[in-house]
Amino acid sequence: MDASTPARKTAGPAPRGRNPRGQGERLHAEIVGAAVRLLDQLADDQALSLRAVAREVGIAATSVYIHFADRDALVLAALEHCYAGLLRAVDEAESGAADPVAALRARTALLGAWGREHPGLYKVLHESTLDRRRDMSFRDEMSQRTTAAVRRCMDAGLAPRADPETVSLDLRTAVHGAVSLRLNQPELPWPPLEQQVERFLTKLVGIPPLEP
């Protein structure tokens, strides 16, 4: 997957030299990328420190403050980066779909799998208190796109006609609950996530189940 879903590091980076003049944007991106990696490991934005991010990049802590006023600003940038990457991944998953039902199925499966593969980032995206302090309206785009995907199924006659916003909210609630409970109660006898998501699509959206 893309930079929003990076692999975990096993060793710290070597100290880096100065960026050549005019490469401030590159350093900004490296700081955000380091924050994404650490958040995925920590699963808690309150545990992230700017000093730890600086060490990950190989720069002085004061250099981080040149780009971000505080931890909240950096976490917000990291989460927005994740969402942008996730939107691209969902678009790619939908692009090869044969019809609106296949597109909705691909979208929902990818979102569920992403949460399972990146539990730390998922918890910060959905369970942190940052939204009480900062505007996180960039998350609305994902909700709007899911609603549009549900509406396309209805318009094509592949799902019962209903209020697409309500159906989309029910579907997102179910998928989020399934992923979140797996992260917080892993000891329960969970069925495969793919099977559970398929049941949500059938029961909540009304699309035909996959052929066995």
PDB file of N, CA and C in Angstrom, residues 86-175:
ATOM      1  N   LEU A  86      -5.713   6.688   2.189  1.00  0.00           N
ATOM      2  CA  LEU A  86      -6.794   5.709   2.251  1.00  0.00           C
ATOM      3  C   LEU A  86      -7.831   5.972   1.162  1.00  0.00           C
ATOM      4  N   LEU A  87      -8.121   7.227   0.914  1.00  0.00           N
ATOM      5  CA  LEU A  87      -9.054   7.573  -0.163  1.00  0.00           C
ATOM      6  C   LEU A  87      -8.522   7.100  -1.515  1.00  0.00           C
ATOM      7  N   ARG A  88      -7.224   7.284  -1.737  1.00  0.00           N
ATOM      8  CA  ARG A  88      -6.632   6.822  -2.995  1.00  0.00           C
ATOM      9  C   ARG A  88      -6.726   5.302  -3.108  1.00  0.00           C
ATOM     10  N   ALA A  89      -6.461   4.614  -2.005  1.00  0.00           N
ATOM     11  CA  ALA A  89      -6.518   3.150  -2.018  1.00  0.00           C
ATOM     12  C   ALA A  89      -7.934   2.660  -2.293  1.00  0.00           C
ATOM     13  N   VAL A  90      -8.934   3.321  -1.717  1.00  0.00           N
ATOM     14  CA  VAL A  90     -10.323   2.938  -1.940  1.00  0.00           C
ATOM     15  C   VAL A  90     -10.710   3.180  -3.397  1.00  0.00           C
ATOM     16  N   ASP A  91     -10.291   4.325  -3.937  1.00  0.00           N
ATOM     17  CA  ASP A  91     -10.578   4.606  -5.345  1.00  0.00           C
ATOM     18  C   ASP A  91      -9.986   3.526  -6.248  1.00  0.00           C
ATOM     19  N   GLU A  92      -8.770   3.107  -5.927  1.00  0.00           N
ATOM     20  CA  GLU A  92      -8.117   2.071  -6.726  1.00  0.00           C
ATOM     21  C   GLU A  92      -8.865   0.744  -6.605  1.00  0.00           C
ATOM     22  N   ALA A  93      -9.315   0.414  -5.390  1.00  0.00           N
ATOM     23  CA  ALA A  93     -10.049  -0.835  -5.186  1.00  0.00           C
ATOM     24  C   ALA A  93     -11.359  -0.830  -5.960  1.00  0.00           C
ATOM     25  N   GLU A  94     -12.024   0.320  -6.002  1.00  0.00           N
ATOM     26  CA  GLU A  94     -13.308   0.420  -6.699  1.00  0.00           C
ATOM     27  C   GLU A  94     -13.153   0.445  -8.216  1.00  0.00           C
ATOM     28  N   SER A  95     -11.991   0.898  -8.687  1.00  0.00           N
ATOM     29  CA  SER A  95     -11.832   1.147 -10.115  1.00  0.00           C
ATOM     30  C   SER A  95     -11.982  -0.116 -10.962  1.00  0.00           C
ATOM     31  N   GLY A  96     -11.648  -1.263 -10.403  1.00  0.00           N
ATOM     32  CA  GLY A  96     -11.759  -2.500 -11.175  1.00  0.00           C
ATOM     33  C   GLY A  96     -13.058  -3.240 -10.976  1.00  0.00           C
ATOM     34  N   ALA A  97     -14.005  -2.629 -10.275  1.00  0.00           N
ATOM     35  CA  ALA A  97     -15.272  -3.299  -9.978  1.00  0.00           C
ATOM     36  C   ALA A  97     -16.167  -3.366 -11.210  1.00  0.00           C
ATOM     37  N   ALA A  98     -16.891  -4.469 -11.339  1.00  0.00           N
ATOM     38  CA  ALA A  98     -17.729  -4.674 -12.516  1.00  0.00           C
ATOM     39  C   ALA A  98     -19.051  -3.914 -12.434  1.00  0.00           C
ATOM     40  N   ASP A  99     -19.530  -3.632 -11.220  1.00  0.00           N
ATOM     41  CA  ASP A  99     -20.812  -2.954 -11.051  1.00  0.00           C
ATOM     42  C   ASP A  99     -20.820  -2.250  -9.696  1.00  0.00           C
ATOM     43  N   PRO A 100     -21.851  -1.460  -9.395  1.00  0.00           N
ATOM     44  CA  PRO A 100     -21.872  -0.718  -8.126  1.00  0.00           C
ATOM     45  C   PRO A 100     -21.813  -1.594  -6.892  1.00  0.00           C
ATOM     46  N   VAL A 101     -22.394  -2.792  -6.933  1.00  0.00           N
ATOM     47  CA  VAL A 101     -22.341  -3.692  -5.779  1.00  0.00           C
ATOM     48  C   VAL A 101     -20.911  -4.159  -5.545  1.00  0.00           C
ATOM     49  N   ALA A 102     -20.226  -4.535  -6.609  1.00  0.00           N
ATOM     50  CA  ALA A 102     -18.837  -4.967  -6.480  1.00  0.00           C
ATOM     51  C   ALA A 102     -17.969  -3.809  -5.967  1.00  0.00           C
ATOM     52  N   ALA A 103     -18.279  -2.590  -6.403  1.00  0.00           N
ATOM     53  CA  ALA A 103     -17.516  -1.429  -5.950  1.00  0.00           C
ATOM     54  C   ALA A 103     -17.727  -1.188  -4.458  1.00  0.00           C
ATOM     55  N   LEU A 104     -18.976  -1.267  -4.007  1.00  0.00           N
ATOM     56  CA  LEU A 104     -19.266  -1.078  -2.586  1.00  0.00           C
ATOM     57  C   LEU A 104     -18.610  -2.178  -1.761  1.00  0.00           C
ATOM     58  N   ARG A 105     -18.670  -3.400  -2.272  1.00  0.00           N
ATOM     59  CA  ARG A 105     -18.052  -4.522  -1.563  1.00  0.00           C
ATOM     60  C   ARG A 105     -16.533  -4.310  -1.455  1.00  0.00           C
ATOM     61  N   ALA A 106     -15.906  -3.881  -2.533  1.00  0.00           N
ATOM     62  CA  ALA A 106     -14.459  -3.645  -2.524  1.00  0.00           C
ATOM     63  C   ALA A 106     -14.090  -2.526  -1.565  1.00  0.00           C
ATOM     64  N   ARG A 107     -14.880  -1.457  -1.589  1.00  0.00           N
ATOM     65  CA  ARG A 107     -14.630  -0.325  -0.688  1.00  0.00           C
ATOM     66  C   ARG A 107     -14.726  -0.758   0.772  1.00  0.00           C
ATOM     67  N   THR A 108     -15.788  -1.444   1.110  1.00  0.00           N
ATOM     68  CA  THR A 108     -16.022  -1.820   2.505  1.00  0.00           C
ATOM     69  C   THR A 108     -14.978  -2.820   2.985  1.00  0.00           C
ATOM     70  N   ALA A 109     -14.626  -3.762   2.121  1.00  0.00           N
ATOM     71  CA  ALA A 109     -13.618  -4.756   2.492  1.00  0.00           C
ATOM     72  C   ALA A 109     -12.268  -4.098   2.727  1.00  0.00           C
ATOM     73  N   LEU A 110     -11.916  -3.148   1.886  1.00  0.00           N
ATOM     74  CA  LEU A 110     -10.617  -2.483   2.048  1.00  0.00           C
ATOM     75  C   LEU A 110     -10.566  -1.689   3.345  1.00  0.00           C
ATOM     76  N   LEU A 111     -11.627  -0.977   3.655  1.00  0.00           N
ATOM     77  CA  LEU A 111     -11.648  -0.185   4.890  1.00  0.00           C
ATOM     78  C   LEU A 111     -11.525  -1.080   6.111  1.00  0.00           C
ATOM     79  N   GLY A 112     -12.228  -2.213   6.089  1.00  0.00           N
ATOM     80  CA  GLY A 112     -12.118  -3.136   7.213  1.00  0.00           C
ATOM     81  C   GLY A 112     -10.734  -3.726   7.333  1.00  0.00           C
ATOM     82  N   ALA A 113     -10.148  -4.118   6.195  1.00  0.00           N
ATOM     83  CA  ALA A 113      -8.816  -4.718   6.211  1.00  0.00           C
ATOM     84  C   ALA A 113      -7.765  -3.708   6.650  1.00  0.00           C
ATOM     85  N   TRP A 114      -7.912  -2.461   6.232  1.00  0.00           N
ATOM     86  CA  TRP A 114      -6.942  -1.431   6.622  1.00  0.00           C
ATOM     87  C   TRP A 114      -6.925  -1.252   8.145  1.00  0.00           C
ATOM     88  N   GLY A 115      -8.091  -1.219   8.745  1.00  0.00           N
ATOM     89  CA  GLY A 115      -8.156  -1.092  10.197  1.00  0.00           C
ATOM     90  C   GLY A 115      -7.516  -2.273  10.903  1.00  0.00           C
ATOM     91  N   ARG A 116      -7.699  -3.469  10.347  1.00  0.00           N
ATOM     92  CA  ARG A 116      -7.107  -4.663  10.942  1.00  0.00           C
ATOM     93  C   ARG A 116      -5.591  -4.660  10.791  1.00  0.00           C
ATOM     94  N   GLU A 117      -5.094  -4.184   9.666  1.00  0.00           N
ATOM     95  CA  GLU A 117      -3.657  -4.193   9.400  1.00  0.00           C
ATOM     96  C   GLU A 117      -2.913  -3.054  10.095  1.00  0.00           C
ATOM     97  N   HIS A 118      -3.606  -1.986  10.424  1.00  0.00           N
ATOM     98  CA  HIS A 118      -2.988  -0.820  11.055  1.00  0.00           C
ATOM     99  C   HIS A 118      -3.782  -0.420  12.302  1.00  0.00           C
ATOM    100  N   PRO A 119      -3.785  -1.294  13.300  1.00  0.00           N
ATOM    101  CA  PRO A 119      -4.616  -1.062  14.487  1.00  0.00           C
ATOM    102  C   PRO A 119      -4.262   0.217  15.231  1.00  0.00           C
ATOM    103  N   GLY A 120      -2.964   0.544  15.279  1.00  0.00           N
ATOM    104  CA  GLY A 120      -2.580   1.755  15.994  1.00  0.00           C
ATOM    105  C   GLY A 120      -3.136   3.000  15.347  1.00  0.00           C
ATOM    106  N   LEU A 121      -2.958   3.122  14.052  1.00  0.00           N
ATOM    107  CA  LEU A 121      -3.482   4.279  13.338  1.00  0.00           C
ATOM    108  C   LEU A 121      -5.007   4.315  13.407  1.00  0.00           C
ATOM    109  N   TYR A 122      -5.623   3.152  13.315  1.00  0.00           N
ATOM    110  CA  TYR A 122      -7.082   3.100  13.365  1.00  0.00           C
ATOM    111  C   TYR A 122      -7.601   3.647  14.692  1.00  0.00           C
ATOM    112  N   LYS A 123      -6.950   3.245  15.778  1.00  0.00           N
ATOM    113  CA  LYS A 123      -7.396   3.723  17.093  1.00  0.00           C
ATOM    114  C   LYS A 123      -7.228   5.232  17.208  1.00  0.00           C
ATOM    115  N   VAL A 124      -6.128   5.767  16.705  1.00  0.00           N
ATOM    116  CA  VAL A 124      -5.920   7.217  16.784  1.00  0.00           C
ATOM    117  C   VAL A 124      -6.922   7.949  15.896  1.00  0.00           C
ATOM    118  N   LEU A 125      -7.182   7.409  14.714  1.00  0.00           N
ATOM    119  CA  LEU A 125      -8.123   8.044  13.800  1.00  0.00           C
ATOM    120  C   LEU A 125      -9.531   8.120  14.379  1.00  0.00           C
ATOM    121  N   HIS A 126      -9.926   7.079  15.122  1.00  0.00           N
ATOM    122  CA  HIS A 126     -11.325   6.975  15.530  1.00  0.00           C
ATOM    123  C   HIS A 126     -11.562   7.078  17.041  1.00  0.00           C
ATOM    124  N   GLU A 127     -10.523   6.930  17.847  1.00  0.00           N
ATOM    125  CA  GLU A 127     -10.751   6.862  19.287  1.00  0.00           C
ATOM    126  C   GLU A 127      -9.976   7.904  20.083  1.00  0.00           C
ATOM    127  N   SER A 128      -9.226   8.768  19.417  1.00  0.00           N
ATOM    128  CA  SER A 128      -8.484   9.790  20.167  1.00  0.00           C
ATOM    129  C   SER A 128      -9.416  10.948  20.521  1.00  0.00           C
ATOM    130  N   THR A 129      -8.938  11.811  21.386  1.00  0.00           N
ATOM    131  CA  THR A 129      -9.714  12.994  21.788  1.00  0.00           C
ATOM    132  C   THR A 129      -9.339  14.211  20.957  1.00  0.00           C
ATOM    133  N   LEU A 130      -8.568  14.018  19.897  1.00  0.00           N
ATOM    134  CA  LEU A 130      -8.110  15.157  19.101  1.00  0.00           C
ATOM    135  C   LEU A 130      -9.269  15.929  18.488  1.00  0.00           C
ATOM    136  N   ASP A 131     -10.351  15.208  18.115  1.00  0.00           N
ATOM    137  CA  ASP A 131     -11.465  15.902  17.475  1.00  0.00           C
ATOM    138  C   ASP A 131     -12.186  16.855  18.410  1.00  0.00           C
ATOM    139  N   ARG A 132     -11.908  16.772  19.713  1.00  0.00           N
ATOM    140  CA  ARG A 132     -12.481  17.734  20.650  1.00  0.00           C
ATOM    141  C   ARG A 132     -11.691  19.047  20.650  1.00  0.00           C
ATOM    142  N   ARG A 133     -10.480  18.985  20.101  1.00  0.00           N
ATOM    143  CA  ARG A 133      -9.604  20.156  20.127  1.00  0.00           C
ATOM    144  C   ARG A 133      -9.330  20.736  18.750  1.00  0.00           C
ATOM    145  N   ARG A 134      -9.424  19.920  17.730  1.00  0.00           N
ATOM    146  CA  ARG A 134      -9.080  20.361  16.378  1.00  0.00           C
ATOM    147  C   ARG A 134     -10.162  19.944  15.386  1.00  0.00           C
ATOM    148  N   ASP A 135     -10.235  20.666  14.278  1.00  0.00           N
ATOM    149  CA  ASP A 135     -11.182  20.349  13.216  1.00  0.00           C
ATOM    150  C   ASP A 135     -10.680  19.132  12.446  1.00  0.00           C
ATOM    151  N   MET A 136     -11.469  18.068  12.421  1.00  0.00           N
ATOM    152  CA  MET A 136     -11.121  16.863  11.667  1.00  0.00           C
ATOM    153  C   MET A 136     -12.174  16.581  10.594  1.00  0.00           C
ATOM    154  N   SER A 137     -12.667  17.648   9.988  1.00  0.00           N
ATOM    155  CA  SER A 137     -13.724  17.497   8.989  1.00  0.00           C
ATOM    156  C   SER A 137     -13.226  16.799   7.724  1.00  0.00           C
ATOM    157  N   PHE A 138     -11.905  16.635   7.569  1.00  0.00           N
ATOM    158  CA  PHE A 138     -11.413  15.912   6.403  1.00  0.00           C
ATOM    159  C   PHE A 138     -11.932  14.470   6.388  1.00  0.00           C
ATOM    160  N   ARG A 139     -12.349  13.958   7.542  1.00  0.00           N
ATOM    161  CA  ARG A 139     -12.896  12.596   7.597  1.00  0.00           C
ATOM    162  C   ARG A 139     -14.250  12.499   6.911  1.00  0.00           C
ATOM    163  N   ASP A 140     -14.907  13.630   6.713  1.00  0.00           N
ATOM    164  CA  ASP A 140     -16.244  13.614   6.119  1.00  0.00           C
ATOM    165  C   ASP A 140     -16.228  13.087   4.686  1.00  0.00           C
ATOM    166  N   GLU A 141     -15.108  13.271   3.988  1.00  0.00           N
ATOM    167  CA  GLU A 141     -15.032  12.848   2.591  1.00  0.00           C
ATOM    168  C   GLU A 141     -15.267  11.346   2.459  1.00  0.00           C
ATOM    169  N   MET A 142     -14.703  10.567   3.377  1.00  0.00           N
ATOM    170  CA  MET A 142     -14.886   9.121   3.323  1.00  0.00           C
ATOM    171  C   MET A 142     -16.354   8.758   3.518  1.00  0.00           C
ATOM    172  N   SER A 143     -17.013   9.418   4.458  1.00  0.00           N
ATOM    173  CA  SER A 143     -18.433   9.152   4.710  1.00  0.00           C
ATOM    174  C   SER A 143     -19.274   9.501   3.490  1.00  0.00           C
ATOM    175  N   GLN A 144     -18.975  10.640   2.870  1.00  0.00           N
ATOM    176  CA  GLN A 144     -19.736  11.064   1.702  1.00  0.00           C
ATOM    177  C   GLN A 144     -19.555  10.102   0.542  1.00  0.00           C
ATOM    178  N   ARG A 145     -18.342   9.578   0.389  1.00  0.00           N
ATOM    179  CA  ARG A 145     -18.097   8.646  -0.711  1.00  0.00           C
ATOM    180  C   ARG A 145     -18.795   7.309  -0.481  1.00  0.00           C
ATOM    181  N   THR A 146     -18.860   6.877   0.770  1.00  0.00           N
ATOM    182  CA  THR A 146     -19.577   5.634   1.061  1.00  0.00           C
ATOM    183  C   THR A 146     -21.072   5.804   0.785  1.00  0.00           C
ATOM    184  N   THR A 147     -21.610   6.956   1.158  1.00  0.00           N
ATOM    185  CA  THR A 147     -23.017   7.233   0.873  1.00  0.00           C
ATOM    186  C   THR A 147     -23.271   7.227  -0.633  1.00  0.00           C
ATOM    187  N   ALA A 148     -22.356   7.825  -1.389  1.00  0.00           N
ATOM    188  CA  ALA A 148     -22.501   7.843  -2.848  1.00  0.00           C
ATOM    189  C   ALA A 148     -22.443   6.428  -3.419  1.00  0.00           C
ATOM    190  N   ALA A 149     -21.583   5.573  -2.852  1.00  0.00           N
ATOM    191  CA  ALA A 149     -21.476   4.190  -3.329  1.00  0.00           C
ATOM    192  C   ALA A 149     -22.758   3.419  -3.046  1.00  0.00           C
ATOM    193  N   VAL A 150     -23.353   3.650  -1.878  1.00  0.00           N
ATOM    194  CA  VAL A 150     -24.633   3.010  -1.546  1.00  0.00           C
ATOM    195  C   VAL A 150     -25.719   3.504  -2.495  1.00  0.00           C
ATOM    196  N   ARG A 151     -25.728   4.797  -2.757  1.00  0.00           N
ATOM    197  CA  ARG A 151     -26.749   5.364  -3.643  1.00  0.00           C
ATOM    198  C   ARG A 151     -26.636   4.770  -5.051  1.00  0.00           C
ATOM    199  N   ARG A 152     -25.432   4.554  -5.534  1.00  0.00           N
ATOM    200  CA  ARG A 152     -25.268   3.976  -6.872  1.00  0.00           C
ATOM    201  C   ARG A 152     -25.856   2.567  -6.946  1.00  0.00           C
ATOM    202  N   CYS A 153     -25.725   1.813  -5.853  1.00  0.00           N
ATOM    203  CA  CYS A 153     -26.337   0.481  -5.826  1.00  0.00           C
ATOM    204  C   CYS A 153     -27.860   0.582  -5.929  1.00  0.00           C
ATOM    205  N   MET A 154     -28.424   1.536  -5.216  1.00  0.00           N
ATOM    206  CA  MET A 154     -29.878   1.719  -5.248  1.00  0.00           C
ATOM    207  C   MET A 154     -30.338   2.213  -6.611  1.00  0.00           C
ATOM    208  N   ASP A 155     -29.612   3.176  -7.178  1.00  0.00           N
ATOM    209  CA  ASP A 155     -30.002   3.727  -8.475  1.00  0.00           C
ATOM    210  C   ASP A 155     -29.938   2.679  -9.579  1.00  0.00           C
ATOM    211  N   ALA A 156     -29.031   1.708  -9.428  1.00  0.00           N
ATOM    212  CA  ALA A 156     -28.899   0.645 -10.431  1.00  0.00           C
ATOM    213  C   ALA A 156     -29.888  -0.485 -10.207  1.00  0.00           C
ATOM    214  N   GLY A 157     -30.723  -0.380  -9.164  1.00  0.00           N
ATOM    215  CA  GLY A 157     -31.684  -1.425  -8.865  1.00  0.00           C
ATOM    216  C   GLY A 157     -31.068  -2.668  -8.268  1.00  0.00           C
ATOM    217  N   LEU A 158     -29.869  -2.531  -7.697  1.00  0.00           N
ATOM    218  CA  LEU A 158     -29.150  -3.667  -7.117  1.00  0.00           C
ATOM    219  C   LEU A 158     -29.292  -3.736  -5.602  1.00  0.00           C
ATOM    220  N   ALA A 159     -29.971  -2.765  -5.038  1.00  0.00           N
ATOM    221  CA  ALA A 159     -30.254  -2.732  -3.600  1.00  0.00           C
ATOM    222  C   ALA A 159     -31.609  -2.063  -3.406  1.00  0.00           C
ATOM    223  N   PRO A 160     -32.348  -2.431  -2.365  1.00  0.00           N
ATOM    224  CA  PRO A 160     -33.665  -1.820  -2.140  1.00  0.00           C
ATOM    225  C   PRO A 160     -33.563  -0.306  -1.972  1.00  0.00           C
ATOM    226  N   ARG A 161     -34.534   0.395  -2.505  1.00  0.00           N
ATOM    227  CA  ARG A 161     -34.560   1.844  -2.390  1.00  0.00           C
ATOM    228  C   ARG A 161     -34.806   2.244  -0.942  1.00  0.00           C
ATOM    229  N   ALA A 162     -33.957   3.132  -0.430  1.00  0.00           N
ATOM    230  CA  ALA A 162     -34.071   3.637   0.945  1.00  0.00           C
ATOM    231  C   ALA A 162     -33.279   4.936   1.007  1.00  0.00           C
ATOM    232  N   ASP A 163     -33.179   5.505   2.203  1.00  0.00           N
ATOM    233  CA  ASP A 163     -32.374   6.714   2.378  1.00  0.00           C
ATOM    234  C   ASP A 163     -30.905   6.305   2.390  1.00  0.00           C
ATOM    235  N   PRO A 164     -30.131   6.665   1.367  1.00  0.00           N
ATOM    236  CA  PRO A 164     -28.742   6.209   1.304  1.00  0.00           C
ATOM    237  C   PRO A 164     -27.874   6.711   2.453  1.00  0.00           C
ATOM    238  N   GLU A 165     -28.181   7.887   2.975  1.00  0.00           N
ATOM    239  CA  GLU A 165     -27.382   8.399   4.092  1.00  0.00           C
ATOM    240  C   GLU A 165     -27.587   7.549   5.341  1.00  0.00           C
ATOM    241  N   THR A 166     -28.828   7.147   5.595  1.00  0.00           N
ATOM    242  CA  THR A 166     -29.111   6.305   6.760  1.00  0.00           C
ATOM    243  C   THR A 166     -28.473   4.931   6.595  1.00  0.00           C
ATOM    244  N   VAL A 167     -28.614   4.351   5.416  1.00  0.00           N
ATOM    245  CA  VAL A 167     -28.024   3.028   5.166  1.00  0.00           C
ATOM    246  C   VAL A 167     -26.505   3.094   5.275  1.00  0.00           C
ATOM    247  N   SER A 168     -25.923   4.137   4.715  1.00  0.00           N
ATOM    248  CA  SER A 168     -24.466   4.306   4.783  1.00  0.00           C
ATOM    249  C   SER A 168     -23.999   4.438   6.223  1.00  0.00           C
ATOM    250  N   LEU A 169     -24.733   5.199   7.023  1.00  0.00           N
ATOM    251  CA  LEU A 169     -24.359   5.370   8.431  1.00  0.00           C
ATOM    252  C   LEU A 169     -24.454   4.032   9.172  1.00  0.00           C
ATOM    253  N   ASP A 170     -25.519   3.277   8.908  1.00  0.00           N
ATOM    254  CA  ASP A 170     -25.647   1.961   9.543  1.00  0.00           C
ATOM    255  C   ASP A 170     -24.475   1.055   9.163  1.00  0.00           C
ATOM    256  N   LEU A 171     -24.119   1.066   7.880  1.00  0.00           N
ATOM    257  CA  LEU A 171     -23.030   0.213   7.401  1.00  0.00           C
ATOM    258  C   LEU A 171     -21.705   0.624   8.032  1.00  0.00           C
ATOM    259  N   ARG A 172     -21.415   1.922   8.054  1.00  0.00           N
ATOM    260  CA  ARG A 172     -20.155   2.391   8.625  1.00  0.00           C
ATOM    261  C   ARG A 172     -20.092   2.107  10.121  1.00  0.00           C
ATOM    262  N   THR A 173     -21.221   2.235  10.799  1.00  0.00           N
ATOM    263  CA  THR A 173     -21.263   1.929  12.229  1.00  0.00           C
ATOM    264  C   THR A 173     -20.947   0.458  12.477  1.00  0.00           C
ATOM    265  N   ALA A 174     -21.529  -0.408  11.668  1.00  0.00           N
ATOM    266  CA  ALA A 174     -21.317  -1.847  11.843  1.00  0.00           C
ATOM    267  C   ALA A 174     -19.860  -2.222  11.576  1.00  0.00           C
ATOM    268  N   VAL A 175     -19.295  -1.725  10.487  1.00  0.00           N
ATOM    269  CA  VAL A 175     -17.920  -2.071  10.145  1.00  0.00           C
ATOM    270  C   VAL A 175     -16.953  -1.511  11.182  1.00  0.00           C
TER     271      VAL A 175
END
